[in-house]
PDB file of C-alpha atoms in Angstrom:
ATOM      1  CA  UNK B   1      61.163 -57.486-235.237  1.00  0.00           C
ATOM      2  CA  UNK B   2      58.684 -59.302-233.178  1.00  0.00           C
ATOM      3  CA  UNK B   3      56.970 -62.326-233.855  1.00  0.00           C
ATOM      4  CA  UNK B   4      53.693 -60.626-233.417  1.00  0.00           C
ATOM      5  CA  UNK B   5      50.759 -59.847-235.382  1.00  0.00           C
ATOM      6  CA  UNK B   6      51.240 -57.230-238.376  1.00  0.00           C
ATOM      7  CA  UNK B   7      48.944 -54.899-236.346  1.00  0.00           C
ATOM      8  CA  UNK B   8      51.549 -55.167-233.251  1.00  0.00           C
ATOM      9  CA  UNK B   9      54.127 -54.632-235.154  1.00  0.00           C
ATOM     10  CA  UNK B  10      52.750 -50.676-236.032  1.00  0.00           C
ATOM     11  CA  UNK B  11      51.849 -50.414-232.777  1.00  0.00           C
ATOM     12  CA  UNK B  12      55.551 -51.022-231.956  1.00  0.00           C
ATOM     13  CA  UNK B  13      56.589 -49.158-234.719  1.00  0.00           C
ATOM     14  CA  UNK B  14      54.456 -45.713-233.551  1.00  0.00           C
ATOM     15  CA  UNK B  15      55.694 -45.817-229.934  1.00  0.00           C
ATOM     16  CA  UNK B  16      54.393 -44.114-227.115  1.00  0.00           C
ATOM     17  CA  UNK B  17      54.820 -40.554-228.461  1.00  0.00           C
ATOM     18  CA  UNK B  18      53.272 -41.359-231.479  1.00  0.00           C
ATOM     19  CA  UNK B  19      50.204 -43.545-230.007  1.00  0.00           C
ATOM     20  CA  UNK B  20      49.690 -40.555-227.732  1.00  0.00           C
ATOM     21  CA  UNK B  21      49.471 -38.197-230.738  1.00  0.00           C
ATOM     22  CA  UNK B  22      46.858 -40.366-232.468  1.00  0.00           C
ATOM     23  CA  UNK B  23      44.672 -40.526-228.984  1.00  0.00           C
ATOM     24  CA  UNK B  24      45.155 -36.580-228.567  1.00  0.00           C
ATOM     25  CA  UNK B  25      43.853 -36.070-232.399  1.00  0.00           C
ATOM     26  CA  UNK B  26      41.037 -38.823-231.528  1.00  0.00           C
ATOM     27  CA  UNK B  27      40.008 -37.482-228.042  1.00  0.00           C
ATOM     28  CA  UNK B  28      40.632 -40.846-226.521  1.00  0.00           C
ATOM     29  CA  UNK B  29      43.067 -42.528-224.020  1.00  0.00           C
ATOM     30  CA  UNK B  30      45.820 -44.619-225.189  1.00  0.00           C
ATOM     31  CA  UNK B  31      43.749 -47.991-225.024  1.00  0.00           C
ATOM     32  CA  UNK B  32      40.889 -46.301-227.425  1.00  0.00           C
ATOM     33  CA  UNK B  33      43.914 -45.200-229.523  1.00  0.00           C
ATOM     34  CA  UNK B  34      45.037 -48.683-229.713  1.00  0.00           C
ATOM     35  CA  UNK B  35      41.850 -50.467-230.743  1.00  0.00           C
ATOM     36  CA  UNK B  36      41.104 -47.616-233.445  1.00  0.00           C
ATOM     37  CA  UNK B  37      45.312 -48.477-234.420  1.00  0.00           C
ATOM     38  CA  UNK B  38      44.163 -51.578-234.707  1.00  0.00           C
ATOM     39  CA  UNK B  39      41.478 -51.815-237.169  1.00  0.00           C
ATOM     40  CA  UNK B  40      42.798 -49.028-239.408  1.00  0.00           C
ATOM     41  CA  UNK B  41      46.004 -51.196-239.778  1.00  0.00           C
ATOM     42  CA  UNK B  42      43.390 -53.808-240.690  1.00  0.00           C
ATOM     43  CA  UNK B  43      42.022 -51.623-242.437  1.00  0.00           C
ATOM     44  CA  UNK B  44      44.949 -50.972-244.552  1.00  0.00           C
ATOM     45  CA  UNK B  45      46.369 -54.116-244.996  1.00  0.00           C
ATOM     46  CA  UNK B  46      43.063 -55.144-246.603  1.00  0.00           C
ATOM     47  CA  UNK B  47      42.944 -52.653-248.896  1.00  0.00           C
ATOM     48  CA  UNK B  48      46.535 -53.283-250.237  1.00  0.00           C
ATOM     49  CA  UNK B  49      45.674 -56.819-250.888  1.00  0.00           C
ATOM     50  CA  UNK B  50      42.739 -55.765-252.658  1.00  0.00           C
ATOM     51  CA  UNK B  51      44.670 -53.599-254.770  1.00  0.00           C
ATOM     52  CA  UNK B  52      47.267 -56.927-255.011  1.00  0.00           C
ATOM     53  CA  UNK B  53      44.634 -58.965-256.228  1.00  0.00           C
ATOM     54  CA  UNK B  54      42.914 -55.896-258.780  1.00  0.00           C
ATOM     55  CA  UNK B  55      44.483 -56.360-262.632  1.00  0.00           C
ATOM     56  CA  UNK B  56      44.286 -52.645-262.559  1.00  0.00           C
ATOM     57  CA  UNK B  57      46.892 -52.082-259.732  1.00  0.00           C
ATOM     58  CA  UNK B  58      48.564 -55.495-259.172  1.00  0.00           C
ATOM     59  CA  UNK B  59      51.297 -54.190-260.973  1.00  0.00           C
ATOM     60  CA  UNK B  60      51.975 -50.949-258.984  1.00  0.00           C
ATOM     61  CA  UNK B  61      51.933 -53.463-255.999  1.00  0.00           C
ATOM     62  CA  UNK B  62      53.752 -56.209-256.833  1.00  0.00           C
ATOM     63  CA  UNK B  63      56.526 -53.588-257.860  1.00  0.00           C
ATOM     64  CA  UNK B  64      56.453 -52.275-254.544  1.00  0.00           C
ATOM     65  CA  UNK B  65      56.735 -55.158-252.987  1.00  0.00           C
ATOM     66  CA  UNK B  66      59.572 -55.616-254.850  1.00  0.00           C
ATOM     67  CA  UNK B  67      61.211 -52.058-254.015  1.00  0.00           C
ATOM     68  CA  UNK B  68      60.815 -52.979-250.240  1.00  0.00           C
ATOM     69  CA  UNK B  69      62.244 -56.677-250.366  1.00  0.00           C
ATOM     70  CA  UNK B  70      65.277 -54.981-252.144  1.00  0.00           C
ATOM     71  CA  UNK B  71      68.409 -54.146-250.258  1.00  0.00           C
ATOM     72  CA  UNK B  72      68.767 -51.616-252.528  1.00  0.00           C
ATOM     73  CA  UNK B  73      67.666 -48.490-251.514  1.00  0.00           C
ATOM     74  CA  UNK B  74      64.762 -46.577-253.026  1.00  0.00           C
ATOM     75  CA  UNK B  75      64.904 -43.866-255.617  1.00  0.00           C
ATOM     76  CA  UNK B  76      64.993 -40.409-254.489  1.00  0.00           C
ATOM     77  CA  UNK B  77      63.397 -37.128-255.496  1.00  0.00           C
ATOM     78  CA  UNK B  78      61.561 -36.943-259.015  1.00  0.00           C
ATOM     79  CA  UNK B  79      62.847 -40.407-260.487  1.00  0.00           C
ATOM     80  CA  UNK B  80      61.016 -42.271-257.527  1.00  0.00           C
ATOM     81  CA  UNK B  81      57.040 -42.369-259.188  1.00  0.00           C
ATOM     82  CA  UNK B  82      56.130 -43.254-255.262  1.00  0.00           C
ATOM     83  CA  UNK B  83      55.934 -40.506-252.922  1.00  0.00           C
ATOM     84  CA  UNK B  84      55.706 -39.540-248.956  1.00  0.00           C
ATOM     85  CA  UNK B  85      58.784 -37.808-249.052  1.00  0.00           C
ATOM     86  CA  UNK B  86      61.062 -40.197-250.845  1.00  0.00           C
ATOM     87  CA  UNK B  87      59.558 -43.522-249.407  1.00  0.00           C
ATOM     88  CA  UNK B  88      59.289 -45.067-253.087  1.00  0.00           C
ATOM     89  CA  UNK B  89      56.467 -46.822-254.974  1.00  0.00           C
ATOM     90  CA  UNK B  90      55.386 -48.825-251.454  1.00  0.00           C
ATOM     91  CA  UNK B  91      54.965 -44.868-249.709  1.00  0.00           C
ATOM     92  CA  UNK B  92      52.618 -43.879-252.902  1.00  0.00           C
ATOM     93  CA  UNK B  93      50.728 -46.880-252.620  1.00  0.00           C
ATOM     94  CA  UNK B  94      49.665 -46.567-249.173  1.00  0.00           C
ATOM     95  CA  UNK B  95      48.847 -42.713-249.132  1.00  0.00           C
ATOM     96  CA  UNK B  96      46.642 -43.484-252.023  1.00  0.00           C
ATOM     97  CA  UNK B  97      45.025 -46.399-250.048  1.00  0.00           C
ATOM     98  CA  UNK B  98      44.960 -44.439-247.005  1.00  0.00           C
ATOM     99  CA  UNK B  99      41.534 -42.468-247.763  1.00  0.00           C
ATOM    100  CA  UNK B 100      39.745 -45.377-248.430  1.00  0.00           C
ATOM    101  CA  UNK B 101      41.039 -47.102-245.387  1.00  0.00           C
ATOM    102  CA  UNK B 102      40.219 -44.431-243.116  1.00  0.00           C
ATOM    103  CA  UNK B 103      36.660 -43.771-244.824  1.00  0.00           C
ATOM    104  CA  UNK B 104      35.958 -47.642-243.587  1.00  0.00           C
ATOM    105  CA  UNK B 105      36.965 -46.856-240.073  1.00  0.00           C
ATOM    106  CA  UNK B 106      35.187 -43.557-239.726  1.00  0.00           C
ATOM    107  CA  UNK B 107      32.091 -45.574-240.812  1.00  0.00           C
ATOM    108  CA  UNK B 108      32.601 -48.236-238.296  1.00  0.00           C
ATOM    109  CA  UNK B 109      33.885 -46.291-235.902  1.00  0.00           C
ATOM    110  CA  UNK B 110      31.703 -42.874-236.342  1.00  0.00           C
ATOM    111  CA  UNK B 111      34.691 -41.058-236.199  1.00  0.00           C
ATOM    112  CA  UNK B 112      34.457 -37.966-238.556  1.00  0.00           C
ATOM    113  CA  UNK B 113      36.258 -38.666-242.497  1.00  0.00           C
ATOM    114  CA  UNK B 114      38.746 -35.983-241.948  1.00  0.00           C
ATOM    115  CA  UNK B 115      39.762 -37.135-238.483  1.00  0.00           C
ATOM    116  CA  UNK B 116      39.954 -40.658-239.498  1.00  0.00           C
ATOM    117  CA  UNK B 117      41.632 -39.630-242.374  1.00  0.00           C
ATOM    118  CA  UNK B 118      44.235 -37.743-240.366  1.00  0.00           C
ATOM    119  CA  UNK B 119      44.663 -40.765-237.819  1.00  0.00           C
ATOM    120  CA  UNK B 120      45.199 -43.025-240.731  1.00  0.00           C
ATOM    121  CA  UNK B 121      47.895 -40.864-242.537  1.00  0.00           C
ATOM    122  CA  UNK B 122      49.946 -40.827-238.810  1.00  0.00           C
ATOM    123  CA  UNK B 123      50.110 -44.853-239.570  1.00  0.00           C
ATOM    124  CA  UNK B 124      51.520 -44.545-243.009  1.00  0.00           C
ATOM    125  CA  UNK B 125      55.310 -44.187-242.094  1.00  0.00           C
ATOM    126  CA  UNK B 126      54.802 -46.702-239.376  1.00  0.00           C
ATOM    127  CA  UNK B 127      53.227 -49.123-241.837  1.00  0.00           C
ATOM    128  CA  UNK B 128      56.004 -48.769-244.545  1.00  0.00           C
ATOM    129  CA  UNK B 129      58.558 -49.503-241.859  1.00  0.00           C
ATOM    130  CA  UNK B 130      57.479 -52.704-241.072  1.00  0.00           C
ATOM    131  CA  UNK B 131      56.365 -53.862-244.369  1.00  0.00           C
ATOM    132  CA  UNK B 132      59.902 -53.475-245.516  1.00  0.00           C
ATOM    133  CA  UNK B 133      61.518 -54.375-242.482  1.00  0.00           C
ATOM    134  CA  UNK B 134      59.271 -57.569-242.800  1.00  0.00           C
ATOM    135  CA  UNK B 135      59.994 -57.595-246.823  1.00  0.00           C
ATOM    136  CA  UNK B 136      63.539 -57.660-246.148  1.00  0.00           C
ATOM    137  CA  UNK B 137      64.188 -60.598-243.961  1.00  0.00           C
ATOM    138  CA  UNK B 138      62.074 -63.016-245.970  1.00  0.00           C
ATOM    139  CA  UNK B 139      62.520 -61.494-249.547  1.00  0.00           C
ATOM    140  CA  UNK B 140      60.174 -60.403-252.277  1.00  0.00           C
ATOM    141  CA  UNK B 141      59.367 -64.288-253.386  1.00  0.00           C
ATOM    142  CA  UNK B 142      56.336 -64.676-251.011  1.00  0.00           C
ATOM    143  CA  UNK B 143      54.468 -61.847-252.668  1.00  0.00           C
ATOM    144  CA  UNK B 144      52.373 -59.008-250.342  1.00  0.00           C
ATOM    145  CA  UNK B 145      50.909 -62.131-247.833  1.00  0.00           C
ATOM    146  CA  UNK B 146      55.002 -62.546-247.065  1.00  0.00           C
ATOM    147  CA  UNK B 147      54.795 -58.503-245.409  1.00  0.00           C
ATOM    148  CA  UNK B 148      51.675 -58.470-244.265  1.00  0.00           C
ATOM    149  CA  UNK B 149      52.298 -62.010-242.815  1.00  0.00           C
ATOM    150  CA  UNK B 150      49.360 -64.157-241.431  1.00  0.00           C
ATOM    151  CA  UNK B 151      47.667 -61.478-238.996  1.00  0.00           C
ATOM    152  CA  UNK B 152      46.414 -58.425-239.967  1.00  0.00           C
ATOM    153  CA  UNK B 153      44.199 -58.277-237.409  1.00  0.00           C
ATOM    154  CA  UNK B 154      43.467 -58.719-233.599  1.00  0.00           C
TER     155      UNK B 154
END
């Protein structure tokens, strides 16, 4: 892992393929790609602190923060409650906060919802690496700012 920001980190985490994918479904070049990369991983992040910090869905979070930090591995098929194809509680979490994520950066950006939404969704797996990557060298004990660590943006 680098010592980078949180938003380098995904951007490391997509690759070249994968950045190239997100400029094709944007109808930019690699470096609009990048900056859009940027703020929806912003975008992200802040909304999974603000579901940390919500009494409604702390819980959900702090649980998988939890599942991530563990070396255990997550559990598969219909006992894991999470989802995205086995990724746990961490992989439900962020496909739920996905739509509102993208909905920011279509407004700031005046991208249209469902392409935004689409862009946004190709982050997901890239997102979930790193937060448990991230999770598992420094342990569940920090809480979701340990993950996310001190940049989420820029």
């Amino acid at each position: 892992m680098s010592d980078g920001t949180f938003r380098d980190d995904v951007l490391n985490e997509l690759g070249p393929d994968r950045l190239h994918e997100i400029a094709g479904l944007l109808g930019t070049d690699a470096a609009g790609a990048q900056e859009i990369v940027g703020g929806s991983v912003a975008e992200l992040s802040g909304e999974l602190r603000r579901a940390a910090a919500e009494p409604g869905s702390a819980d959900e979070v702090r649980a998988a923060v939890d599942e991530v930090a563990s070396p255990e591995p997550p559990l598969r098929g219909v006992a894991a409650l999470g989802g995205l194809m086995s990724g746990g509680l961490m992989a439900g979490v962020l496909t739920r906060l996905a739509k509102p994520a993208a909905n920011a950066v279509a407004k700031r950006t005046g991208i249209p919802p469902a392409t935004a939404h689409r862009a946004v969704e190709l982050l997901v797996p890239a997102v979930l690496a790193v937060l448990t990557r991230r999770a598992g060298k420094r342990g569940a004990t920090g809480g979701l700012g340990c993950p996310l660590g001190g940049g989420t943006k820029g």
